[in-house]
PDB file of C-alpha atoms and ligand atoms in Angstrom:
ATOM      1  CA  UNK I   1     158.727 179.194  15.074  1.00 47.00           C
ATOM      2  CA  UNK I   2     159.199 182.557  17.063  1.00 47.00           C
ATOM      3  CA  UNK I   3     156.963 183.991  14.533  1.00 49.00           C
ATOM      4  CA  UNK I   4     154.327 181.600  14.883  1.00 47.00           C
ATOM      5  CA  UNK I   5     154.023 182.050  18.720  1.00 46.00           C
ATOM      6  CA  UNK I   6     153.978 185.709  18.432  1.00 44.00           C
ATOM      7  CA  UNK I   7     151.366 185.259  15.658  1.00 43.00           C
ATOM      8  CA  UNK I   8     149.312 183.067  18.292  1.00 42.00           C
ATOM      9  CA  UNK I   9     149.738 185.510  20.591  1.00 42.00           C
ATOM     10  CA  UNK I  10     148.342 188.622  18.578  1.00 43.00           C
ATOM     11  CA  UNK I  11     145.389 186.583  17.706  1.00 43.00           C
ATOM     12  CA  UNK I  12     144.534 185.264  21.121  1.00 45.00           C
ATOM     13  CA  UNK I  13     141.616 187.219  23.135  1.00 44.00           C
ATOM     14  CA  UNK I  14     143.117 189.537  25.272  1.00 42.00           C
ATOM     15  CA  UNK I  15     140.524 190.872  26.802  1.00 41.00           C
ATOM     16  CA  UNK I  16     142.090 190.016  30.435  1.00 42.00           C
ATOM     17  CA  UNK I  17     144.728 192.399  29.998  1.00 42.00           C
ATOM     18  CA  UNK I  18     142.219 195.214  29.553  1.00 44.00           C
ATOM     19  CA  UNK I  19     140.890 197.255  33.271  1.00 50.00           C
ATOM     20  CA  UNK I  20     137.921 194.748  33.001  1.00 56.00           C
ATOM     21  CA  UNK I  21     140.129 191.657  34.072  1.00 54.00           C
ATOM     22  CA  UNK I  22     137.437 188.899  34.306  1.00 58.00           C
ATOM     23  CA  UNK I  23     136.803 189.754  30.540  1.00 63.00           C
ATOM     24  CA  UNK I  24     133.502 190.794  30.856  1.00 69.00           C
ATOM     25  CA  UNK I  25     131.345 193.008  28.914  1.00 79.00           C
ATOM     26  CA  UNK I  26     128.782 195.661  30.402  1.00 78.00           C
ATOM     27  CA  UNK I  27     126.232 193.837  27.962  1.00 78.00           C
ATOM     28  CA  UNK I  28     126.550 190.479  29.790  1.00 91.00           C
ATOM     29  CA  UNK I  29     125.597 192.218  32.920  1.00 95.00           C
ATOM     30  CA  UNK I  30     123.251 194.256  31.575  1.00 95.00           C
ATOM     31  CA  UNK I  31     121.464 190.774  30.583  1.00 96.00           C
ATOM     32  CA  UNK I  32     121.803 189.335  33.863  1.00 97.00           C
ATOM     33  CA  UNK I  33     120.675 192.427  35.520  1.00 97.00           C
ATOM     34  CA  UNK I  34     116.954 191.961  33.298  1.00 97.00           C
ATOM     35  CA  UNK I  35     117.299 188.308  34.519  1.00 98.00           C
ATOM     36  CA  UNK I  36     117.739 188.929  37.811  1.00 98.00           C
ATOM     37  CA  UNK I  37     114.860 191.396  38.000  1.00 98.00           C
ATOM     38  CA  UNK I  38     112.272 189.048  36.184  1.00 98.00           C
ATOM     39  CA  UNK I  39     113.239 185.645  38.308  1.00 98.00           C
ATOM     40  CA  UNK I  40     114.471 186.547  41.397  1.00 98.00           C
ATOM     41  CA  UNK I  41     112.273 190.018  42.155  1.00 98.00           C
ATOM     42  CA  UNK I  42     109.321 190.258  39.848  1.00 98.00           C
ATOM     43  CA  UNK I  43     108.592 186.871  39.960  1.00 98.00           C
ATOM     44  CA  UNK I  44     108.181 186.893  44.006  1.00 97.00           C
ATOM     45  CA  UNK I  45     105.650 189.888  43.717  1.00 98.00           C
ATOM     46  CA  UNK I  46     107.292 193.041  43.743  1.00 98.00           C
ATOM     47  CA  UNK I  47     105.377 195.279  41.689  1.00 98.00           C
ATOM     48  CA  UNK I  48     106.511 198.721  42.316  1.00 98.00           C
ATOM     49  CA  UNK I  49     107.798 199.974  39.006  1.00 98.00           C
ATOM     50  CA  UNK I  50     110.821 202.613  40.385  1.00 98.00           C
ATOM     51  CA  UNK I  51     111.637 199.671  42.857  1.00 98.00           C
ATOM     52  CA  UNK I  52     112.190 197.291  39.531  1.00 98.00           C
ATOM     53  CA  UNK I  53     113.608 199.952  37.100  1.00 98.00           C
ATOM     54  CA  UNK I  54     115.900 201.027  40.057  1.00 98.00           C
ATOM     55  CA  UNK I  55     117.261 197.624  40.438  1.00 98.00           C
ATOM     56  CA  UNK I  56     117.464 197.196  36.765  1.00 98.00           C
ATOM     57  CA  UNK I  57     119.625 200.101  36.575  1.00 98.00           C
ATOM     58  CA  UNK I  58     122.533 199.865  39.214  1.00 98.00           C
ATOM     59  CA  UNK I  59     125.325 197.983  38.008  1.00 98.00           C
ATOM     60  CA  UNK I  60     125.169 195.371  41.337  1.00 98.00           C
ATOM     61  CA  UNK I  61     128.731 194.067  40.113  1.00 97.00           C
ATOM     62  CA  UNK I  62     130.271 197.225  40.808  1.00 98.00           C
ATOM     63  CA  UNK I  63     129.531 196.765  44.548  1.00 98.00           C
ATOM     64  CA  UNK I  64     130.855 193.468  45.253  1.00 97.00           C
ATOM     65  CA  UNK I  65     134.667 192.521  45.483  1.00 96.00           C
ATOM     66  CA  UNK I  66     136.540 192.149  42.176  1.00 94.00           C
ATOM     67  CA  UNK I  67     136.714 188.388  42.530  1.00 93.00           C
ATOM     68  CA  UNK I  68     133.004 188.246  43.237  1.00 94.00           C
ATOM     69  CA  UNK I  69     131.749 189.786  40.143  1.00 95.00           C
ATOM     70  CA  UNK I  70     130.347 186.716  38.298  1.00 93.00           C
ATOM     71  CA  UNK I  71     128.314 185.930  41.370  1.00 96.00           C
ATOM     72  CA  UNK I  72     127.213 189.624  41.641  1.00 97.00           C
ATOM     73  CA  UNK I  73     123.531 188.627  39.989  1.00 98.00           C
ATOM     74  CA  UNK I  74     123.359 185.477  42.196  1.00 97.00           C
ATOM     75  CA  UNK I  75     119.997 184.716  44.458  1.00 98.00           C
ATOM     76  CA  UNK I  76     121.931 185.700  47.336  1.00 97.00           C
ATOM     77  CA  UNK I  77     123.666 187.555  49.561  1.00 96.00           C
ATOM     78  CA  UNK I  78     127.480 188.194  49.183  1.00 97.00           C
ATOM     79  CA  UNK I  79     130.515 188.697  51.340  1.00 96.00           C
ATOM     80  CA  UNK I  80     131.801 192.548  50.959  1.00 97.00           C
ATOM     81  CA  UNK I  81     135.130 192.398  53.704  1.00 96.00           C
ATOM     82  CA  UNK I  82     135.171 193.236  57.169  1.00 96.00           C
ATOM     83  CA  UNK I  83     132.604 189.954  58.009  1.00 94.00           C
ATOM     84  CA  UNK I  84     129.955 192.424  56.229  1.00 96.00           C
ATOM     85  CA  UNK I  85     127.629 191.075  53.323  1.00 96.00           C
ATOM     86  CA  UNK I  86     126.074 192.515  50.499  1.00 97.00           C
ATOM     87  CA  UNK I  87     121.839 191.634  50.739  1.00 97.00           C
ATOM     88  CA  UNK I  88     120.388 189.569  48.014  1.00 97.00           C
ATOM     89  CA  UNK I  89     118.612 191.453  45.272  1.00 98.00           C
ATOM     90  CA  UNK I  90     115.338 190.567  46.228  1.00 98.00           C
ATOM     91  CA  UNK I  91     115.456 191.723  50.157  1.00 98.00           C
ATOM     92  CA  UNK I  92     116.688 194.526  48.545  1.00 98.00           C
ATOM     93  CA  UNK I  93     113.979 195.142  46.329  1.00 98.00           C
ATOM     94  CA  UNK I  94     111.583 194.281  48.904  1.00 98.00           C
ATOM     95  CA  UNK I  95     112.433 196.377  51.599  1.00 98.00           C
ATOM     96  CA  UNK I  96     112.815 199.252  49.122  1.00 98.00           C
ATOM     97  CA  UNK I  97     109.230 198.352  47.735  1.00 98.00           C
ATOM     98  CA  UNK I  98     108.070 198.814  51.389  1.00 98.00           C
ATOM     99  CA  UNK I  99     109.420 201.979  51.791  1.00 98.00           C
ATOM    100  CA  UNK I 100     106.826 203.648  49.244  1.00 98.00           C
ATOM    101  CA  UNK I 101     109.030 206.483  48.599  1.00 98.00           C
ATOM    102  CA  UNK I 102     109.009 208.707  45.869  1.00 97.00           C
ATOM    103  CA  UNK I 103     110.623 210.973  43.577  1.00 98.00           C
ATOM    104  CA  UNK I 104     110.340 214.379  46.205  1.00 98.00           C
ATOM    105  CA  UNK I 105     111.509 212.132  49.416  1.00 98.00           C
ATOM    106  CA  UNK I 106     114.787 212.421  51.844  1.00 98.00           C
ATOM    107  CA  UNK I 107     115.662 209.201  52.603  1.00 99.00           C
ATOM    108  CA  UNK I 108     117.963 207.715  55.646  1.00 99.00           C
ATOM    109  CA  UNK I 109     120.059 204.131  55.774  1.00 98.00           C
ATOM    110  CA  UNK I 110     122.010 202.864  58.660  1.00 98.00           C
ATOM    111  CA  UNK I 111     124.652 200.038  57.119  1.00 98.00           C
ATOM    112  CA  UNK I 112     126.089 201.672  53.940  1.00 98.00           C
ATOM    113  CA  UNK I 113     127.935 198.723  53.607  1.00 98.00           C
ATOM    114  CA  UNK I 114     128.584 198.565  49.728  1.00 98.00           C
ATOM    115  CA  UNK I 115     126.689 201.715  49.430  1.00 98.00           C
ATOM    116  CA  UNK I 116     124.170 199.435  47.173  1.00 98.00           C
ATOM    117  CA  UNK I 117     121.237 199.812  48.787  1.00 98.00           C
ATOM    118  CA  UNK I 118     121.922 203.530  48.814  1.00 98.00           C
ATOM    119  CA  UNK I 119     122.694 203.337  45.506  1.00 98.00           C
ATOM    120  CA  UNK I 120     119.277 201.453  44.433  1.00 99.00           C
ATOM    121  CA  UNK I 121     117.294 204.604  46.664  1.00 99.00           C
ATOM    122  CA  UNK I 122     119.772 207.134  44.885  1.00 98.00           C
ATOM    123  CA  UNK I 123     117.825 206.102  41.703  1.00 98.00           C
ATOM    124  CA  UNK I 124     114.117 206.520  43.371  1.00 98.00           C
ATOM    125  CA  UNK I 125     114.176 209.594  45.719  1.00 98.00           C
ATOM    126  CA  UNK I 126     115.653 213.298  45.718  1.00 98.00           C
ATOM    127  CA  UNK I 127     118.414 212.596  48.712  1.00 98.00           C
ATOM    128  CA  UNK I 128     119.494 209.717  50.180  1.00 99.00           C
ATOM    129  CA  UNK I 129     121.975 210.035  53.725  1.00 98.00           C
ATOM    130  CA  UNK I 130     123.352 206.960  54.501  1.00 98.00           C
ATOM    131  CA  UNK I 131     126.214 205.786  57.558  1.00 98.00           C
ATOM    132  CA  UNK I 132     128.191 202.964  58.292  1.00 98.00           C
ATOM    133  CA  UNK I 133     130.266 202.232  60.959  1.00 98.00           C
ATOM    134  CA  UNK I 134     132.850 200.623  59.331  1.00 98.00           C
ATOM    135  CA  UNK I 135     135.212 203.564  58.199  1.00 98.00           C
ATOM    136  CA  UNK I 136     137.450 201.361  55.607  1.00 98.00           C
ATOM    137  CA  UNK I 137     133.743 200.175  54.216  1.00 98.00           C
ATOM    138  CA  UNK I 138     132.372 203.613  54.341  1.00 98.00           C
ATOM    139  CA  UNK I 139     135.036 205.084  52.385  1.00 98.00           C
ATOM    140  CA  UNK I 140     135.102 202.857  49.589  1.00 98.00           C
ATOM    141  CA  UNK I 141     131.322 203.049  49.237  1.00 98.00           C
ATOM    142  CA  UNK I 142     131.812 206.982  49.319  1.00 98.00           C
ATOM    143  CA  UNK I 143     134.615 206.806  46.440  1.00 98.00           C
ATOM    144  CA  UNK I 144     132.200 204.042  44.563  1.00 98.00           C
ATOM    145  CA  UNK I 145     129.191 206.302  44.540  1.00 98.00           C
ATOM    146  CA  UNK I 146     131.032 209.386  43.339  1.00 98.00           C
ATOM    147  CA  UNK I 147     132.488 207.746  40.539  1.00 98.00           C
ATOM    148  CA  UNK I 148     129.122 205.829  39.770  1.00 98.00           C
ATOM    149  CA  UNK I 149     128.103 209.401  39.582  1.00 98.00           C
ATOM    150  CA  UNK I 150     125.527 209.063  42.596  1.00 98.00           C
ATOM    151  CA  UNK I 151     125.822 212.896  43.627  1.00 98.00           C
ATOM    152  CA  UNK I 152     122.604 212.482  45.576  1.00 98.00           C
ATOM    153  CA  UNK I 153     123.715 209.744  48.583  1.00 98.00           C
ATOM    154  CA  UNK I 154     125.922 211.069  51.057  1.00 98.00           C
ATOM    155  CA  UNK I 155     128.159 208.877  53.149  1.00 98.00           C
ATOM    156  CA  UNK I 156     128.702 209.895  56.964  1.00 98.00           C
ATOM    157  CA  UNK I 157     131.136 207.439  59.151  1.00 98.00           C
ATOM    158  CA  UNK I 158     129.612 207.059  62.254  1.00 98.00           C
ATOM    159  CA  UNK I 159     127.431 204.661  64.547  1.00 98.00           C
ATOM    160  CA  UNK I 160     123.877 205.026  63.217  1.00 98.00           C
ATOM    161  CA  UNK I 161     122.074 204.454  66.118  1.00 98.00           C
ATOM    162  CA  UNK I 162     121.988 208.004  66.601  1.00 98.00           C
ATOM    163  CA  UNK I 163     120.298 208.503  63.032  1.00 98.00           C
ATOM    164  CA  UNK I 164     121.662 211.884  61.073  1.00 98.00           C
ATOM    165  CA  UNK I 165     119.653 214.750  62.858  1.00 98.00           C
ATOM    166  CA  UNK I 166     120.911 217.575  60.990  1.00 98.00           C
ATOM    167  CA  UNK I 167     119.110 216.421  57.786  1.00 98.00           C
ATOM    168  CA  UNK I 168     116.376 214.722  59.390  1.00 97.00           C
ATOM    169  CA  UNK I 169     113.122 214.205  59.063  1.00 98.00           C
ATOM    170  CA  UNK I 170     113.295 211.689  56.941  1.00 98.00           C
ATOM    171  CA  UNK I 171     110.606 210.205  54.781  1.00 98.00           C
ATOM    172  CA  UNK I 172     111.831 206.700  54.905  1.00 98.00           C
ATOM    173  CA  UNK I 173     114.399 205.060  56.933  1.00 99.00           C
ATOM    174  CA  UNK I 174     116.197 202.159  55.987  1.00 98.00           C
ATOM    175  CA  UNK I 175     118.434 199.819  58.642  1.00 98.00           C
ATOM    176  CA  UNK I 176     120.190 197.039  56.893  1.00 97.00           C
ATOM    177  CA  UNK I 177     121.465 195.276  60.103  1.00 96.00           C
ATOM    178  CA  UNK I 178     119.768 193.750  62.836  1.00 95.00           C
ATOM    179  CA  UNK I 179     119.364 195.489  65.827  1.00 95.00           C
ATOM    180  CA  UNK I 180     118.027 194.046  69.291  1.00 95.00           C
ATOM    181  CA  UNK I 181     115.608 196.658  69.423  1.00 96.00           C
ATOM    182  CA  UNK I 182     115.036 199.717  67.169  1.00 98.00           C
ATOM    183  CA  UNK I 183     116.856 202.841  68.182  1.00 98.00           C
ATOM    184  CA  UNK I 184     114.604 205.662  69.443  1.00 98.00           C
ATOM    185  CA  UNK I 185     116.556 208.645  68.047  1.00 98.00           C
ATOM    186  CA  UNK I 186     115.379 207.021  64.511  1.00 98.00           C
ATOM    187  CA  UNK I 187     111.981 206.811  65.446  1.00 98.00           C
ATOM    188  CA  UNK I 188     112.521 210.652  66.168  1.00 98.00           C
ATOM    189  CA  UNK I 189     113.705 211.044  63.002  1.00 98.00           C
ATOM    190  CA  UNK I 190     110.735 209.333  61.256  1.00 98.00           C
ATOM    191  CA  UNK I 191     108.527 212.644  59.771  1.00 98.00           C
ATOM    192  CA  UNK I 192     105.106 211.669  60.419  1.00 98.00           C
ATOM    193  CA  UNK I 193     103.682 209.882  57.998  1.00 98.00           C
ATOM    194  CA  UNK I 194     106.586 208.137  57.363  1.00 98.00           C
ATOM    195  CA  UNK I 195     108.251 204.535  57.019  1.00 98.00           C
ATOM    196  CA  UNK I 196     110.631 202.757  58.052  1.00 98.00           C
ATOM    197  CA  UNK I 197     112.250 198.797  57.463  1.00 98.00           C
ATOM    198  CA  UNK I 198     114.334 197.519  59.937  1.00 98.00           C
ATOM    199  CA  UNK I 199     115.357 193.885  60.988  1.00 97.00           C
ATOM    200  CA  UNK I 200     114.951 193.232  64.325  1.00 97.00           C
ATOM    201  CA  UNK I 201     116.193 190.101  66.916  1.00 95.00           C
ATOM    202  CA  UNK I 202     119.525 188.618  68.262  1.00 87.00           C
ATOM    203  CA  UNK I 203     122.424 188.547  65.884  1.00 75.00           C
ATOM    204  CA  UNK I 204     122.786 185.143  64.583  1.00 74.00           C
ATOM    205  CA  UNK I 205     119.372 184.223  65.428  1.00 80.00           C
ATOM    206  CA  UNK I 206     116.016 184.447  64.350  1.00 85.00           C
ATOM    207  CA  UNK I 207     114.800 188.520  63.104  1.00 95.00           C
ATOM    208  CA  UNK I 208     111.901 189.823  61.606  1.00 97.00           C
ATOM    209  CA  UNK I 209     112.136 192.275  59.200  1.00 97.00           C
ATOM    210  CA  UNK I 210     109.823 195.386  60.900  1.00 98.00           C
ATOM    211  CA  UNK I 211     107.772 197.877  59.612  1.00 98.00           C
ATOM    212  CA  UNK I 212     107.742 201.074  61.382  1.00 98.00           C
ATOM    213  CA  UNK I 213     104.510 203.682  61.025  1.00 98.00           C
ATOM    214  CA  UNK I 214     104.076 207.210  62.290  1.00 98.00           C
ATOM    215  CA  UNK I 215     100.823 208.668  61.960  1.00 97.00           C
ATOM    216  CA  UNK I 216      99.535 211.364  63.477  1.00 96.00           C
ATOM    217  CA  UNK I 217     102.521 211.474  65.889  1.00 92.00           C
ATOM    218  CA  UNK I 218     101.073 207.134  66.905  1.00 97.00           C
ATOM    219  CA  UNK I 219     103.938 204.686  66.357  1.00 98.00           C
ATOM    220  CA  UNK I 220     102.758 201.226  65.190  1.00 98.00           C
ATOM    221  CA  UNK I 221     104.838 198.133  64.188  1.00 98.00           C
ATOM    222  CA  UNK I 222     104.420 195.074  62.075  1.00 98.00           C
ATOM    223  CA  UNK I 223     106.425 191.773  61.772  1.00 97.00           C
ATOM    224  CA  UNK I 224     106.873 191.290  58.324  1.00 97.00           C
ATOM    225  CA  UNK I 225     108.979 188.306  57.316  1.00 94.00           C
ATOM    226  CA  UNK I 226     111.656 186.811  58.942  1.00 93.00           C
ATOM    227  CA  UNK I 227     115.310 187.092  57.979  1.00 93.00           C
ATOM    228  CA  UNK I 228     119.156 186.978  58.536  1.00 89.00           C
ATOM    229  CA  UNK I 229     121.375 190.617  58.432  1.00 91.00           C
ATOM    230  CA  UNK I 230     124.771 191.010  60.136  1.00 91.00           C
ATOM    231  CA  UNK I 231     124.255 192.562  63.294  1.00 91.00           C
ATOM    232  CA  UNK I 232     123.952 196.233  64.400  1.00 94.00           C
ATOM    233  CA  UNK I 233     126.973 196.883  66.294  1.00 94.00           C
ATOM    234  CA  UNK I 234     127.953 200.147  68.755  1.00 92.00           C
ATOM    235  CA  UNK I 235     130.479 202.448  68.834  1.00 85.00           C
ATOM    236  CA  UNK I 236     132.416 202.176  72.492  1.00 68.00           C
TER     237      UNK I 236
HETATM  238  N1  SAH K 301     123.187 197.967  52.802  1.00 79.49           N
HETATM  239  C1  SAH K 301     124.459 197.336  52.541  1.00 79.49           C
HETATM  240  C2  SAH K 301     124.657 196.016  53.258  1.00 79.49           C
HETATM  241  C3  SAH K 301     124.699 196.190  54.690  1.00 79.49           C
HETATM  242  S1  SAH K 301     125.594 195.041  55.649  1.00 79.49           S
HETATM  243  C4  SAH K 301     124.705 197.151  51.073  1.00 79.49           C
HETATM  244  O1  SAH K 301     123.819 197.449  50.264  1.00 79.49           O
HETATM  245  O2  SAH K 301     125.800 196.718  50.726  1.00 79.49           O
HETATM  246  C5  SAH K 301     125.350 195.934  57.153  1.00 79.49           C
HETATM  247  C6  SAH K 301     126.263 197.085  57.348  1.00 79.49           C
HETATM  248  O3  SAH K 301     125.855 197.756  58.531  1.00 79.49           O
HETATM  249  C7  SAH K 301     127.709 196.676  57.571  1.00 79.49           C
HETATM  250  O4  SAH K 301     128.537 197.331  56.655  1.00 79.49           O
HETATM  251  C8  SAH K 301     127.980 197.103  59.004  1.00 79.49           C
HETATM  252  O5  SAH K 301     129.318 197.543  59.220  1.00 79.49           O
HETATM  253  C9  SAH K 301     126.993 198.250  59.172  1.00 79.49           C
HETATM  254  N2  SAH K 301     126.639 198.578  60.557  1.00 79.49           N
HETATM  255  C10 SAH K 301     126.469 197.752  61.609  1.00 79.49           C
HETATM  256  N3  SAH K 301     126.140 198.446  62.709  1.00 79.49           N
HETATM  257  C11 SAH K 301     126.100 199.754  62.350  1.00 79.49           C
HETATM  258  C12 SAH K 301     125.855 200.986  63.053  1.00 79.49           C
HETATM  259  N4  SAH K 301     125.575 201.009  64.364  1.00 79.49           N
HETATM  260  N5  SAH K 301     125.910 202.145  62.361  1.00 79.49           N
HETATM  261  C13 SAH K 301     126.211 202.152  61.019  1.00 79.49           C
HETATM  262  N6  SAH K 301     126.475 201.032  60.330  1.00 79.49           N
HETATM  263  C14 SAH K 301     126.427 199.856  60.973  1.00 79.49           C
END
């Protein structure tokens, strides 16, 4: 009898003991992943081809919570901890679309959050500097990109209203919480001819997602779409 159980036992799938509890295999993401891309981002018009390889290529499920990951290629937006959320793949995708950055460019986020988005413009341009607020959330997206082997994003804890000077300009900037109005030091930081995406309106209430344009030293703006992002907080 005790040699049948143990028998059962050594034939049983045990996978779940393994550092991949859930069981899962990189393939089965890897097939989401394309599934995602074609339904939820293609699909809705986004055409840029780094944009799509870019988010065929980060492994989303290594930026959400363990006990998340089978929701990681979900239509939506996820919780991350500290009342913060992941985006949904295709806001991602769209507001990195609307960038138009490219292979030479410096780019800036505010909201590393998961350090996804950062991750996703770590595949695109040459740098990417990113902050968050958060220092528990900044840390682990710092740790997460190193060992994802994203040696181009750098993590700075700090409140990002005041943008990351020292590196600046930037050729895109990327805010991926919502902010009453946009913070001037980041339209500073903007190099002319530059871009930048940022939601903007109450927290908890209606925002547009913005599109910021310096030409020729001439700001312009443009409502895009609107949307819901946690909300841009301040350092006291
Ligand atoms: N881009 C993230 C999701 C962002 S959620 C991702 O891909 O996972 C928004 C993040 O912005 C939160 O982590 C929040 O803590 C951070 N945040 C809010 N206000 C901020 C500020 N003033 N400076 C830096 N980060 C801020």
């Amino acid at each position: 009898m005790l040699a049948i159980v143990a028998l059962l036992i050594l034939s049983a799938d045990v996978s779940f003991l393994s550092a991949n509890p859930e069981g899962f295999r990189s393939q089965d993401f890897t097939h989401k992943r394309r599934l995602m891309v074609e339904h939820q981002i293609r699909r809705r018009g986004v055409t840029d081809r780094a944009t799509l390889t870019a988010m065929e290529t980060v492994p989303r499920h290594e930026f959400v919570p363990a006990r998340a990951r089978a929701a990681a290629y979900r239509d939506g937006p996820l919780p991350i901890g500290y009342g913060q959320t992941i985006s949904q793949p295709y806001i991602v995708a769209y507001m990195t679309e609307l960038l138009r950055v490219n292979a030479a460019d410096k780019v800036l986020e505010v909201g590393t959050g998961s350090g996804y988005q950062a991750a996703v413009l770590g595949e695109i341009v040459r740098e990417v500097r990113t902050i968050e607020i958060i220092p528990e959330l900044g840390k682990n997206a710092r740790q997460r990109l190193e060992r994802l082997g994203y040696e181009n994003v750098h993590v700075k804890i700090a409140d990002g209203y005041h943008g990351w000077p020292e590196h600046g300009p930037y050729d895109g900037i990327i805010v991926t919480a919502a902010a009453e109005h946009i913070p001037p030091p980041l339209i500073r930081q903007l190099k002319d001819g530059g871009r930048m995406v940022i939601p903007v309106g109450h927290p908890f209430f209606v925002q547009n997602l913005v599109l910021v344009e310096k030409k020729n030293g001439k700001v312009t703006t443009e409502n895009l779409l609107p949307v819901a992002f946690v909300p841009f907080t301040r350092s006291r």
